[in-house]
PDB file of C-alpha atoms in Angstrom:
ATOM      1  CA  MET A 496      26.988 227.030 262.504  1.00 48.00           C
ATOM      2  CA  PRO A 497      30.525 226.620 262.601  1.00 52.00           C
ATOM      3  CA  HIS A 498      30.566 225.757 266.497  1.00 53.00           C
ATOM      4  CA  ASP A 499      27.433 223.820 267.435  1.00 52.00           C
ATOM      5  CA  HIS A 500      28.138 223.583 271.022  1.00 50.00           C
ATOM      6  CA  HIS A 501      25.333 222.878 273.368  1.00 54.00           C
ATOM      7  CA  ASP A 502      26.092 224.752 276.639  1.00 54.00           C
ATOM      8  CA  HIS A 503      25.136 228.079 275.016  1.00 55.00           C
ATOM      9  CA  ASP A 504      25.170 229.923 278.493  1.00 63.00           C
ATOM     10  CA  HIS A 505      29.006 229.995 278.559  1.00 71.00           C
ATOM     11  CA  LEU A 506      29.838 230.669 275.120  1.00 77.00           C
ATOM     12  CA  SER A 507      30.185 233.907 272.701  1.00 79.00           C
ATOM     13  CA  PRO A 508      28.129 234.043 269.758  1.00 79.00           C
ATOM     14  CA  SER A 509      31.066 232.874 267.714  1.00 81.00           C
ATOM     15  CA  GLY A 510      31.055 229.624 269.894  1.00 81.00           C
ATOM     16  CA  HIS A 511      34.003 230.186 271.990  1.00 83.00           C
ATOM     17  CA  PRO A 512      34.068 230.671 275.707  1.00 81.00           C
ATOM     18  CA  TYR A 513      33.893 233.956 277.097  1.00 81.00           C
ATOM     19  CA  ARG A 514      36.978 235.092 279.121  1.00 80.00           C
ATOM     20  CA  GLU A 515      36.321 236.567 282.591  1.00 82.00           C
ATOM     21  CA  ASP A 516      36.554 240.129 282.783  1.00 86.00           C
ATOM     22  CA  GLN A 517      39.611 240.946 285.260  1.00 83.00           C
ATOM     23  CA  ASP A 518      37.494 242.666 287.749  1.00 88.00           C
ATOM     24  CA  GLY A 519      39.389 241.741 290.936  1.00 90.00           C
ATOM     25  CA  PRO A 520      41.565 243.779 293.137  1.00 94.00           C
ATOM     26  CA  LEU A 521      45.171 244.591 292.021  1.00 94.00           C
ATOM     27  CA  SER A 522      47.823 242.204 293.355  1.00 95.00           C
ATOM     28  CA  TYR A 523      50.757 243.708 295.280  1.00 97.00           C
ATOM     29  CA  HIS A 524      53.096 243.233 292.370  1.00 96.00           C
ATOM     30  CA  GLN A 525      50.603 244.874 289.845  1.00 95.00           C
ATOM     31  CA  GLN A 526      50.295 247.720 292.237  1.00 97.00           C
ATOM     32  CA  MET A 527      53.890 248.143 292.783  1.00 97.00           C
ATOM     33  CA  GLU A 528      54.554 248.169 288.759  1.00 96.00           C
ATOM     34  CA  ILE A 529      52.366 250.888 288.096  1.00 96.00           C
ATOM     35  CA  ALA A 530      53.240 253.046 290.956  1.00 97.00           C
ATOM     36  CA  VAL A 531      57.086 252.833 289.732  1.00 97.00           C
ATOM     37  CA  ARG A 532      56.103 253.208 286.050  1.00 97.00           C
ATOM     38  CA  GLU A 533      53.994 256.352 286.817  1.00 97.00           C
ATOM     39  CA  LEU A 534      56.806 257.761 289.011  1.00 98.00           C
ATOM     40  CA  LEU A 535      59.408 257.100 286.289  1.00 97.00           C
ATOM     41  CA  VAL A 536      57.057 258.984 283.822  1.00 97.00           C
ATOM     42  CA  GLU A 537      56.534 261.777 286.327  1.00 98.00           C
ATOM     43  CA  LYS A 538      60.101 262.473 286.897  1.00 98.00           C
ATOM     44  CA  GLY A 539      60.993 262.256 283.146  1.00 97.00           C
ATOM     45  CA  VAL A 540      63.153 259.187 283.133  1.00 97.00           C
ATOM     46  CA  THR A 541      60.933 257.589 280.473  1.00 97.00           C
ATOM     47  CA  THR A 542      57.744 258.565 278.582  1.00 97.00           C
ATOM     48  CA  LYS A 543      54.477 256.463 277.999  1.00 96.00           C
ATOM     49  CA  ALA A 544      55.239 256.445 274.473  1.00 97.00           C
ATOM     50  CA  GLU A 545      58.779 254.948 274.949  1.00 97.00           C
ATOM     51  CA  ILE A 546      57.272 252.136 277.099  1.00 96.00           C
ATOM     52  CA  ALA A 547      54.710 251.274 274.566  1.00 96.00           C
ATOM     53  CA  ALA A 548      57.332 251.343 271.834  1.00 95.00           C
ATOM     54  CA  GLN A 549      59.394 248.831 273.867  1.00 91.00           C
ATOM     55  CA  ILE A 550      56.439 246.496 274.328  1.00 91.00           C
ATOM     56  CA  THR A 551      55.887 246.659 270.455  1.00 92.00           C
ATOM     57  CA  ALA A 552      59.595 245.857 270.060  1.00 88.00           C
ATOM     58  CA  MET A 553      59.369 242.918 272.388  1.00 88.00           C
ATOM     59  CA  ASP A 554      56.317 241.430 270.685  1.00 89.00           C
ATOM     60  CA  ASN A 555      57.706 241.671 267.237  1.00 90.00           C
ATOM     61  CA  ARG A 556      60.601 239.599 268.068  1.00 92.00           C
ATOM     62  CA  SER A 557      59.843 236.040 267.032  1.00 93.00           C
ATOM     63  CA  PRO A 558      61.697 232.736 266.139  1.00 96.00           C
ATOM     64  CA  ALA A 559      61.912 234.045 262.444  1.00 95.00           C
ATOM     65  CA  ILE A 560      64.907 236.376 263.437  1.00 94.00           C
ATOM     66  CA  GLY A 561      66.680 233.247 264.915  1.00 95.00           C
ATOM     67  CA  ALA A 562      65.768 231.101 261.695  1.00 97.00           C
ATOM     68  CA  SER A 563      67.276 233.759 259.340  1.00 95.00           C
ATOM     69  CA  ILE A 564      70.570 233.397 261.387  1.00 96.00           C
ATOM     70  CA  VAL A 565      70.671 229.630 261.150  1.00 97.00           C
ATOM     71  CA  ALA A 566      69.870 229.971 257.398  1.00 97.00           C
ATOM     72  CA  LYS A 567      72.729 232.381 256.653  1.00 96.00           C
ATOM     73  CA  ALA A 568      75.105 230.054 258.812  1.00 97.00           C
ATOM     74  CA  TRP A 569      74.068 227.279 256.516  1.00 97.00           C
ATOM     75  CA  THR A 570      74.737 228.917 253.367  1.00 97.00           C
ATOM     76  CA  ASP A 571      78.038 231.242 254.444  1.00 96.00           C
ATOM     77  CA  ALA A 572      80.738 229.280 255.833  1.00 96.00           C
ATOM     78  CA  ASP A 573      82.474 232.445 256.786  1.00 96.00           C
ATOM     79  CA  PHE A 574      79.348 233.706 258.649  1.00 95.00           C
ATOM     80  CA  LYS A 575      78.926 230.321 260.523  1.00 96.00           C
ATOM     81  CA  ALA A 576      82.592 230.340 261.709  1.00 96.00           C
ATOM     82  CA  ARG A 577      82.045 234.149 263.107  1.00 96.00           C
ATOM     83  CA  LEU A 578      78.894 233.035 264.635  1.00 95.00           C
ATOM     84  CA  LEU A 579      80.368 230.147 266.626  1.00 96.00           C
ATOM     85  CA  ALA A 580      83.408 232.217 267.588  1.00 94.00           C
ATOM     86  CA  SER A 581      81.489 235.351 268.668  1.00 91.00           C
ATOM     87  CA  GLY A 582      77.739 235.146 268.732  1.00 91.00           C
ATOM     88  CA  SER A 583      76.893 238.428 269.861  1.00 89.00           C
ATOM     89  CA  ALA A 584      79.120 240.333 267.612  1.00 89.00           C
ATOM     90  CA  THR A 585      78.161 238.267 264.478  1.00 91.00           C
ATOM     91  CA  CYS A 586      74.349 238.940 265.367  1.00 89.00           C
ATOM     92  CA  ALA A 587      75.119 242.480 265.637  1.00 87.00           C
ATOM     93  CA  GLU A 588      76.195 242.297 261.655  1.00 86.00           C
ATOM     94  CA  MET A 589      72.637 241.319 261.045  1.00 85.00           C
ATOM     95  CA  ASP A 590      71.227 244.111 263.147  1.00 83.00           C
ATOM     96  CA  VAL A 591      70.215 241.701 265.887  1.00 84.00           C
ATOM     97  CA  PRO A 592      71.587 243.091 269.191  1.00 79.00           C
ATOM     98  CA  VAL A 593      71.878 240.571 271.993  1.00 78.00           C
ATOM     99  CA  GLU A 594      71.271 242.243 275.510  1.00 73.00           C
ATOM    100  CA  ALA A 595      73.146 239.512 277.179  1.00 71.00           C
ATOM    101  CA  MET A 596      76.915 239.384 278.162  1.00 77.00           C
ATOM    102  CA  GLU A 597      77.426 236.980 275.387  1.00 87.00           C
ATOM    103  CA  LEU A 598      75.430 234.834 272.901  1.00 92.00           C
ATOM    104  CA  ILE A 599      77.014 231.195 272.687  1.00 94.00           C
ATOM    105  CA  VAL A 600      75.962 229.475 269.383  1.00 96.00           C
ATOM    106  CA  VAL A 601      76.409 225.675 269.597  1.00 97.00           C
ATOM    107  CA  GLU A 602      76.383 223.434 266.805  1.00 98.00           C
ATOM    108  CA  ASN A 603      74.766 220.258 266.325  1.00 98.00           C
ATOM    109  CA  THR A 604      76.897 217.661 264.608  1.00 97.00           C
ATOM    110  CA  PRO A 605      76.415 213.880 263.825  1.00 97.00           C
ATOM    111  CA  ASP A 606      77.993 213.303 267.232  1.00 96.00           C
ATOM    112  CA  THR A 607      76.535 215.919 269.547  1.00 97.00           C
ATOM    113  CA  HIS A 608      73.021 217.136 269.993  1.00 98.00           C
ATOM    114  CA  ASN A 609      72.592 220.501 272.041  1.00 98.00           C
ATOM    115  CA  VAL A 610      69.537 221.368 274.181  1.00 98.00           C
ATOM    116  CA  VAL A 611      69.078 224.517 276.257  1.00 97.00           C
ATOM    117  CA  VAL A 612      67.456 224.781 279.628  1.00 97.00           C
ATOM    118  CA  CYS A 613      67.598 227.450 282.446  1.00 95.00           C
ATOM    119  CA  THR A 614      67.006 225.498 285.725  1.00 95.00           C
ATOM    120  CA  LEU A 615      67.149 228.516 288.026  1.00 90.00           C
ATOM    121  CA  CYS A 616      64.667 230.552 286.267  1.00 83.00           C
ATOM    122  CA  SER A 617      63.850 231.006 282.506  1.00 83.00           C
ATOM    123  CA  CYS A 618      66.856 232.596 280.684  1.00 88.00           C
ATOM    124  CA  TYR A 619      66.259 232.654 276.935  1.00 92.00           C
ATOM    125  CA  PRO A 620      67.440 234.524 274.031  1.00 91.00           C
ATOM    126  CA  ARG A 621      64.547 236.750 273.623  1.00 90.00           C
ATOM    127  CA  ASN A 622      66.095 238.956 270.942  1.00 89.00           C
ATOM    128  CA  ILE A 623      66.537 236.111 268.628  1.00 92.00           C
ATOM    129  CA  LEU A 624      63.576 233.895 269.565  1.00 94.00           C
ATOM    130  CA  GLY A 625      61.015 236.142 271.045  1.00 92.00           C
ATOM    131  CA  LEU A 626      59.132 235.229 274.119  1.00 92.00           C
ATOM    132  CA  PRO A 627      59.845 231.512 275.570  1.00 94.00           C
ATOM    133  CA  PRO A 628      57.217 229.008 275.066  1.00 95.00           C
ATOM    134  CA  ASP A 629      55.414 228.122 278.281  1.00 94.00           C
ATOM    135  CA  TRP A 630      57.067 224.610 278.548  1.00 96.00           C
ATOM    136  CA  TYR A 631      60.404 226.126 278.727  1.00 96.00           C
ATOM    137  CA  LYS A 632      59.366 227.883 281.817  1.00 95.00           C
ATOM    138  CA  GLN A 633      57.624 225.124 283.634  1.00 95.00           C
ATOM    139  CA  ARG A 634      59.381 223.260 286.472  1.00 95.00           C
ATOM    140  CA  GLU A 635      58.691 219.946 284.497  1.00 96.00           C
ATOM    141  CA  TYR A 636      60.966 220.869 281.785  1.00 96.00           C
ATOM    142  CA  ARG A 637      63.423 222.710 283.966  1.00 96.00           C
ATOM    143  CA  SER A 638      64.106 219.621 286.264  1.00 95.00           C
ATOM    144  CA  ARG A 639      63.665 216.935 283.950  1.00 96.00           C
ATOM    145  CA  ALA A 640      65.876 218.112 280.914  1.00 96.00           C
ATOM    146  CA  VAL A 641      68.899 217.832 283.217  1.00 96.00           C
ATOM    147  CA  ARG A 642      68.126 214.739 284.732  1.00 96.00           C
ATOM    148  CA  GLU A 643      66.628 212.654 281.793  1.00 96.00           C
ATOM    149  CA  PRO A 644      67.236 214.678 278.611  1.00 97.00           C
ATOM    150  CA  ARG A 645      66.773 211.836 276.222  1.00 97.00           C
ATOM    151  CA  LYS A 646      63.608 210.927 277.738  1.00 96.00           C
ATOM    152  CA  VAL A 647      62.479 214.462 277.430  1.00 97.00           C
ATOM    153  CA  LEU A 648      63.613 214.778 273.958  1.00 97.00           C
ATOM    154  CA  SER A 649      61.841 211.542 272.948  1.00 97.00           C
ATOM    155  CA  GLU A 650      58.357 213.117 274.425  1.00 97.00           C
ATOM    156  CA  PHE A 651      58.904 216.152 271.985  1.00 96.00           C
ATOM    157  CA  GLY A 652      59.282 213.316 269.234  1.00 96.00           C
ATOM    158  CA  LEU A 653      63.013 213.453 269.003  1.00 96.00           C
ATOM    159  CA  ASP A 654      64.701 210.137 269.247  1.00 96.00           C
ATOM    160  CA  LEU A 655      68.367 210.318 269.360  1.00 95.00           C
ATOM    161  CA  ALA A 656      70.712 207.436 268.419  1.00 95.00           C
ATOM    162  CA  ASP A 657      72.701 206.154 271.279  1.00 94.00           C
ATOM    163  CA  ASP A 658      76.013 206.985 269.747  1.00 94.00           C
ATOM    164  CA  VAL A 659      74.790 210.785 269.657  1.00 96.00           C
ATOM    165  CA  ARG A 660      75.994 212.695 272.782  1.00 96.00           C
ATOM    166  CA  VAL A 661      73.532 214.893 274.343  1.00 97.00           C
ATOM    167  CA  GLN A 662      75.033 218.248 275.457  1.00 98.00           C
ATOM    168  CA  VAL A 663      72.725 219.936 277.890  1.00 97.00           C
ATOM    169  CA  HIS A 664      73.549 223.716 278.564  1.00 97.00           C
ATOM    170  CA  ASP A 665      72.104 224.846 281.790  1.00 96.00           C
ATOM    171  CA  SER A 666      71.857 228.751 281.112  1.00 93.00           C
ATOM    172  CA  THR A 667      72.356 229.815 284.777  1.00 89.00           C
ATOM    173  CA  ALA A 668      73.962 233.242 284.346  1.00 89.00           C
ATOM    174  CA  ASP A 669      74.563 235.954 281.807  1.00 85.00           C
ATOM    175  CA  MET A 670      75.171 233.933 278.714  1.00 90.00           C
ATOM    176  CA  ARG A 671      72.361 233.105 276.161  1.00 93.00           C
ATOM    177  CA  TYR A 672      72.349 229.924 273.942  1.00 95.00           C
ATOM    178  CA  LEU A 673      71.133 229.410 270.467  1.00 96.00           C
ATOM    179  CA  VAL A 674      71.410 225.884 269.050  1.00 98.00           C
ATOM    180  CA  LEU A 675      72.475 225.804 265.314  1.00 98.00           C
ATOM    181  CA  PRO A 676      70.841 222.743 263.976  1.00 98.00           C
ATOM    182  CA  MET A 677      72.052 220.389 261.346  1.00 98.00           C
ATOM    183  CA  ARG A 678      70.980 221.419 257.734  1.00 97.00           C
ATOM    184  CA  PRO A 679      68.814 218.611 256.782  1.00 97.00           C
ATOM    185  CA  GLU A 680      69.449 216.421 253.733  1.00 95.00           C
ATOM    186  CA  GLY A 681      67.409 217.266 250.493  1.00 95.00           C
ATOM    187  CA  THR A 682      68.034 221.047 250.815  1.00 96.00           C
ATOM    188  CA  LYS A 683      70.814 221.478 248.443  1.00 95.00           C
ATOM    189  CA  GLY A 684      70.432 224.442 246.191  1.00 95.00           C
ATOM    190  CA  TRP A 685      67.673 225.967 248.580  1.00 97.00           C
ATOM    191  CA  SER A 686      67.661 229.889 249.169  1.00 97.00           C
ATOM    192  CA  GLU A 687      68.228 231.397 252.509  1.00 96.00           C
ATOM    193  CA  ASP A 688      64.480 232.203 252.687  1.00 97.00           C
ATOM    194  CA  GLN A 689      63.628 228.542 251.859  1.00 97.00           C
ATOM    195  CA  LEU A 690      65.910 227.192 254.474  1.00 98.00           C
ATOM    196  CA  ALA A 691      64.627 229.750 256.961  1.00 97.00           C
ATOM    197  CA  ALA A 692      61.185 228.710 256.693  1.00 97.00           C
ATOM    198  CA  ILE A 693      62.192 225.064 257.903  1.00 97.00           C
ATOM    199  CA  VAL A 694      63.910 226.159 261.149  1.00 97.00           C
ATOM    200  CA  GLY A 695      61.466 226.180 263.871  1.00 96.00           C
ATOM    201  CA  ARG A 696      61.785 227.660 267.493  1.00 97.00           C
ATOM    202  CA  ASP A 697      62.219 224.323 269.099  1.00 97.00           C
ATOM    203  CA  SER A 698      64.806 223.291 266.928  1.00 98.00           C
ATOM    204  CA  MET A 699      66.864 226.631 268.133  1.00 98.00           C
ATOM    205  CA  ILE A 700      66.320 225.259 271.622  1.00 98.00           C
ATOM    206  CA  GLY A 701      67.391 221.884 270.822  1.00 97.00           C
ATOM    207  CA  ALA A 702      64.014 220.205 271.353  1.00 97.00           C
ATOM    208  CA  ALA A 703      63.401 219.454 267.812  1.00 96.00           C
ATOM    209  CA  VAL A 704      65.367 219.147 264.406  1.00 97.00           C
ATOM    210  CA  PRO A 705      64.408 220.732 261.202  1.00 96.00           C
ATOM    211  CA  GLN A 706      62.711 218.676 258.609  1.00 94.00           C
ATOM    212  CA  ALA A 707      63.039 219.468 254.777  1.00 89.00           C
TER     213      ALA A 707
ATOM    214  CA  MET B 156      85.706 248.443 292.356  1.00 46.00           C
ATOM    215  CA  THR B 157      87.650 245.504 293.674  1.00 52.00           C
ATOM    216  CA  GLU B 158      88.855 242.962 291.380  1.00 56.00           C
ATOM    217  CA  THR B 159      89.108 239.508 292.080  1.00 58.00           C
ATOM    218  CA  SER B 160      92.515 238.393 293.257  1.00 56.00           C
ATOM    219  CA  SER B 161      92.488 234.787 292.396  1.00 71.00           C
ATOM    220  CA  PRO B 162      93.998 233.711 289.168  1.00 78.00           C
ATOM    221  CA  ALA B 163      91.782 232.471 286.370  1.00 89.00           C
ATOM    222  CA  ILE B 164      91.411 228.622 286.460  1.00 92.00           C
ATOM    223  CA  ALA B 165      92.662 226.954 283.152  1.00 93.00           C
ATOM    224  CA  THR B 166      90.343 225.207 280.684  1.00 94.00           C
ATOM    225  CA  GLY B 167      90.272 221.432 281.443  1.00 95.00           C
ATOM    226  CA  ALA B 168      91.235 221.902 285.058  1.00 95.00           C
ATOM    227  CA  PRO B 169      88.981 219.924 287.373  1.00 96.00           C
ATOM    228  CA  VAL B 170      86.862 221.868 289.956  1.00 96.00           C
ATOM    229  CA  ARG B 171      84.267 221.069 292.608  1.00 97.00           C
ATOM    230  CA  LEU B 172      81.205 223.097 293.486  1.00 97.00           C
ATOM    231  CA  LYS B 173      81.147 224.037 296.907  1.00 96.00           C
ATOM    232  CA  SER B 174      78.440 221.927 298.875  1.00 95.00           C
ATOM    233  CA  ILE B 175      76.784 224.675 300.932  1.00 94.00           C
ATOM    234  CA  ALA B 176      73.567 226.196 301.431  1.00 94.00           C
ATOM    235  CA  PRO B 177      74.134 229.942 302.080  1.00 92.00           C
ATOM    236  CA  PRO B 178      70.912 232.262 302.800  1.00 92.00           C
ATOM    237  CA  GLY B 179      69.850 234.902 300.385  1.00 90.00           C
ATOM    238  CA  HIS B 180      70.310 235.342 296.540  1.00 90.00           C
ATOM    239  CA  VAL B 181      72.481 232.461 295.278  1.00 91.00           C
ATOM    240  CA  ARG B 182      73.273 231.662 291.698  1.00 91.00           C
ATOM    241  CA  CYS B 183      74.342 228.107 291.928  1.00 94.00           C
ATOM    242  CA  PRO B 184      71.914 225.204 290.951  1.00 95.00           C
ATOM    243  CA  TRP B 185      71.167 223.012 294.030  1.00 95.00           C
ATOM    244  CA  TYR B 186      71.663 219.883 291.932  1.00 96.00           C
ATOM    245  CA  LEU B 187      75.304 220.715 291.294  1.00 97.00           C
ATOM    246  CA  ARG B 188      76.513 221.681 294.567  1.00 97.00           C
ATOM    247  CA  GLY B 189      79.254 219.121 295.622  1.00 96.00           C
ATOM    248  CA  LYS B 190      79.738 217.818 292.242  1.00 97.00           C
ATOM    249  CA  THR B 191      82.883 217.655 290.084  1.00 97.00           C
ATOM    250  CA  GLY B 192      83.587 218.926 286.624  1.00 97.00           C
ATOM    251  CA  VAL B 193      86.117 220.344 284.593  1.00 97.00           C
ATOM    252  CA  ILE B 194      86.394 224.080 283.160  1.00 96.00           C
ATOM    253  CA  GLU B 195      84.826 224.321 279.678  1.00 96.00           C
ATOM    254  CA  ARG B 196      85.795 227.871 279.249  1.00 94.00           C
ATOM    255  CA  ASP B 197      86.533 231.127 281.031  1.00 93.00           C
ATOM    256  CA  LEU B 198      83.832 233.578 280.449  1.00 92.00           C
ATOM    257  CA  GLY B 199      85.677 236.760 281.854  1.00 92.00           C
ATOM    258  CA  LEU B 200      84.865 239.093 284.801  1.00 92.00           C
ATOM    259  CA  THR B 201      81.396 240.224 285.758  1.00 91.00           C
ATOM    260  CA  GLY B 202      79.909 241.602 288.826  1.00 92.00           C
ATOM    261  CA  ASN B 203      79.168 239.189 291.524  1.00 93.00           C
ATOM    262  CA  PRO B 204      75.194 238.945 291.063  1.00 91.00           C
ATOM    263  CA  GLU B 205      74.836 237.490 294.432  1.00 92.00           C
ATOM    264  CA  THR B 206      75.917 241.019 295.668  1.00 92.00           C
ATOM    265  CA  LEU B 207      74.203 243.062 292.796  1.00 92.00           C
ATOM    266  CA  ALA B 208      70.981 241.618 293.810  1.00 90.00           C
ATOM    267  CA  TYR B 209      70.819 243.814 296.972  1.00 92.00           C
ATOM    268  CA  GLY B 210      71.637 246.995 294.916  1.00 91.00           C
ATOM    269  CA  VAL B 211      75.094 247.438 296.246  1.00 92.00           C
ATOM    270  CA  GLU B 212      78.463 247.633 294.542  1.00 92.00           C
ATOM    271  CA  ALA B 213      79.853 244.287 293.701  1.00 92.00           C
ATOM    272  CA  GLN B 214      83.234 242.513 293.471  1.00 93.00           C
ATOM    273  CA  GLN B 215      84.283 241.746 289.866  1.00 94.00           C
ATOM    274  CA  ILE B 216      84.508 237.780 289.844  1.00 94.00           C
ATOM    275  CA  ARG B 217      85.147 235.307 287.024  1.00 95.00           C
ATOM    276  CA  LEU B 218      82.227 233.442 285.505  1.00 94.00           C
ATOM    277  CA  TYR B 219      83.032 230.035 283.995  1.00 96.00           C
ATOM    278  CA  ARG B 220      81.391 227.355 282.062  1.00 96.00           C
ATOM    279  CA  VAL B 221      81.928 224.082 283.888  1.00 97.00           C
ATOM    280  CA  ARG B 222      81.268 220.649 282.106  1.00 97.00           C
ATOM    281  CA  PHE B 223      79.888 217.495 283.870  1.00 97.00           C
ATOM    282  CA  THR B 224      79.176 214.220 282.745  1.00 96.00           C
ATOM    283  CA  MET B 225      75.645 213.101 283.808  1.00 96.00           C
ATOM    284  CA  LYS B 226      77.480 210.472 285.857  1.00 96.00           C
ATOM    285  CA  ASP B 227      79.403 213.095 287.736  1.00 95.00           C
ATOM    286  CA  ILE B 228      75.884 214.707 288.556  1.00 96.00           C
ATOM    287  CA  TRP B 229      73.642 211.717 288.865  1.00 95.00           C
ATOM    288  CA  GLY B 230      75.669 208.834 289.465  1.00 94.00           C
ATOM    289  CA  ASP B 231      75.617 205.520 288.231  1.00 91.00           C
ATOM    290  CA  ASP B 232      71.832 205.547 287.314  1.00 88.00           C
ATOM    291  CA  ALA B 233      72.309 208.268 284.750  1.00 89.00           C
ATOM    292  CA  ASP B 234      71.237 207.244 281.562  1.00 79.00           C
ATOM    293  CA  PRO B 235      73.566 207.289 279.585  1.00 88.00           C
ATOM    294  CA  ALA B 236      76.446 208.033 281.978  1.00 87.00           C
ATOM    295  CA  SER B 237      78.449 209.761 278.973  1.00 89.00           C
ATOM    296  CA  ASP B 238      75.855 212.512 278.203  1.00 96.00           C
ATOM    297  CA  THR B 239      77.161 215.905 279.231  1.00 97.00           C
ATOM    298  CA  LEU B 240      76.053 219.022 280.898  1.00 97.00           C
ATOM    299  CA  ASP B 241      77.407 222.577 280.786  1.00 97.00           C
ATOM    300  CA  ALA B 242      76.522 225.398 283.577  1.00 97.00           C
ATOM    301  CA  GLU B 243      77.694 228.789 284.083  1.00 96.00           C
ATOM    302  CA  ILE B 244      79.110 228.939 287.543  1.00 96.00           C
ATOM    303  CA  PHE B 245      80.802 231.879 289.456  1.00 95.00           C
ATOM    304  CA  GLU B 246      84.206 231.490 290.682  1.00 95.00           C
ATOM    305  CA  ASN B 247      83.025 231.916 294.414  1.00 94.00           C
ATOM    306  CA  TRP B 248      81.192 228.670 294.136  1.00 96.00           C
ATOM    307  CA  LEU B 249      84.277 226.560 292.965  1.00 96.00           C
ATOM    308  CA  GLU B 250      86.975 225.147 294.958  1.00 92.00           C
ATOM    309  CA  PRO B 251      90.027 222.650 293.918  1.00 86.00           C
ATOM    310  CA  THR B 252      89.220 219.153 293.852  1.00 86.00           C
ATOM    311  CA  HIS B 253      91.668 218.227 296.318  1.00 76.00           C
ATOM    312  CA  ALA B 254      90.014 220.407 299.331  1.00 58.00           C
ATOM    313  CA  SER B 255      88.322 218.259 301.815  1.00 51.00           C
TER     314      SER B 255
END
């Protein structure tokens, strides 16, 4: 047996716990969402197919999009210069629309490490990185990243040298932020695809750095 | 649509965030109110979200990125004091540093 658990009463045949069915009454906001959605469809403002397509598009966004942007910036100096000067317009070149006022790309250097947080809510560049990780939305990260960013980064496994300035970006309004990490040593001659494969989500938020 | 009458604040100019606690939907983090920083960049005009939140026509106001040192925000126990933080702040939250 792959999973030889003892408490068989609460486990499925595959050995995993059952998830409870959601048989409780709808919450106020669930009812409101259904009512508004049905009205919009009834009045012809949108269609069920459009809503389903939008959910699919949202689910298909992932940090791989951001990684391809970073890899291109690492290999194409002109692209990188344009990306730092105008994030949204330059992402549009790669068919990545950014639905914010502007995407601000912030570059890590030997002197400066950037890290992004949204203390007011959970603003996040979803078009580029997909849905935010749970920790990004939690009060602990949102409150501590602006108070003791080095300690928070250290808990992520990233210990920065004392002579590196930590630059926190509190994404409080209509901008969205992408951290452009430093290209690691030992990646000379790598293709864009090879480079993109080492660019993880957290490194584009500033909570990690890519490793070759 | 009314446009803001106040001139843009220059990059690098010192500004203080108002130390007020108005009711309703406000877009200035509590921990930065009353703190002094410098304009990092002017992000242009945008509808005032504190009005838009109520579904009514909003004044076009400037949005800035304001840079603070950790010492500006947290005082002498910031570690290290020289690390920096940028936040997006709407012009209605800014006042000159000489205001009392």
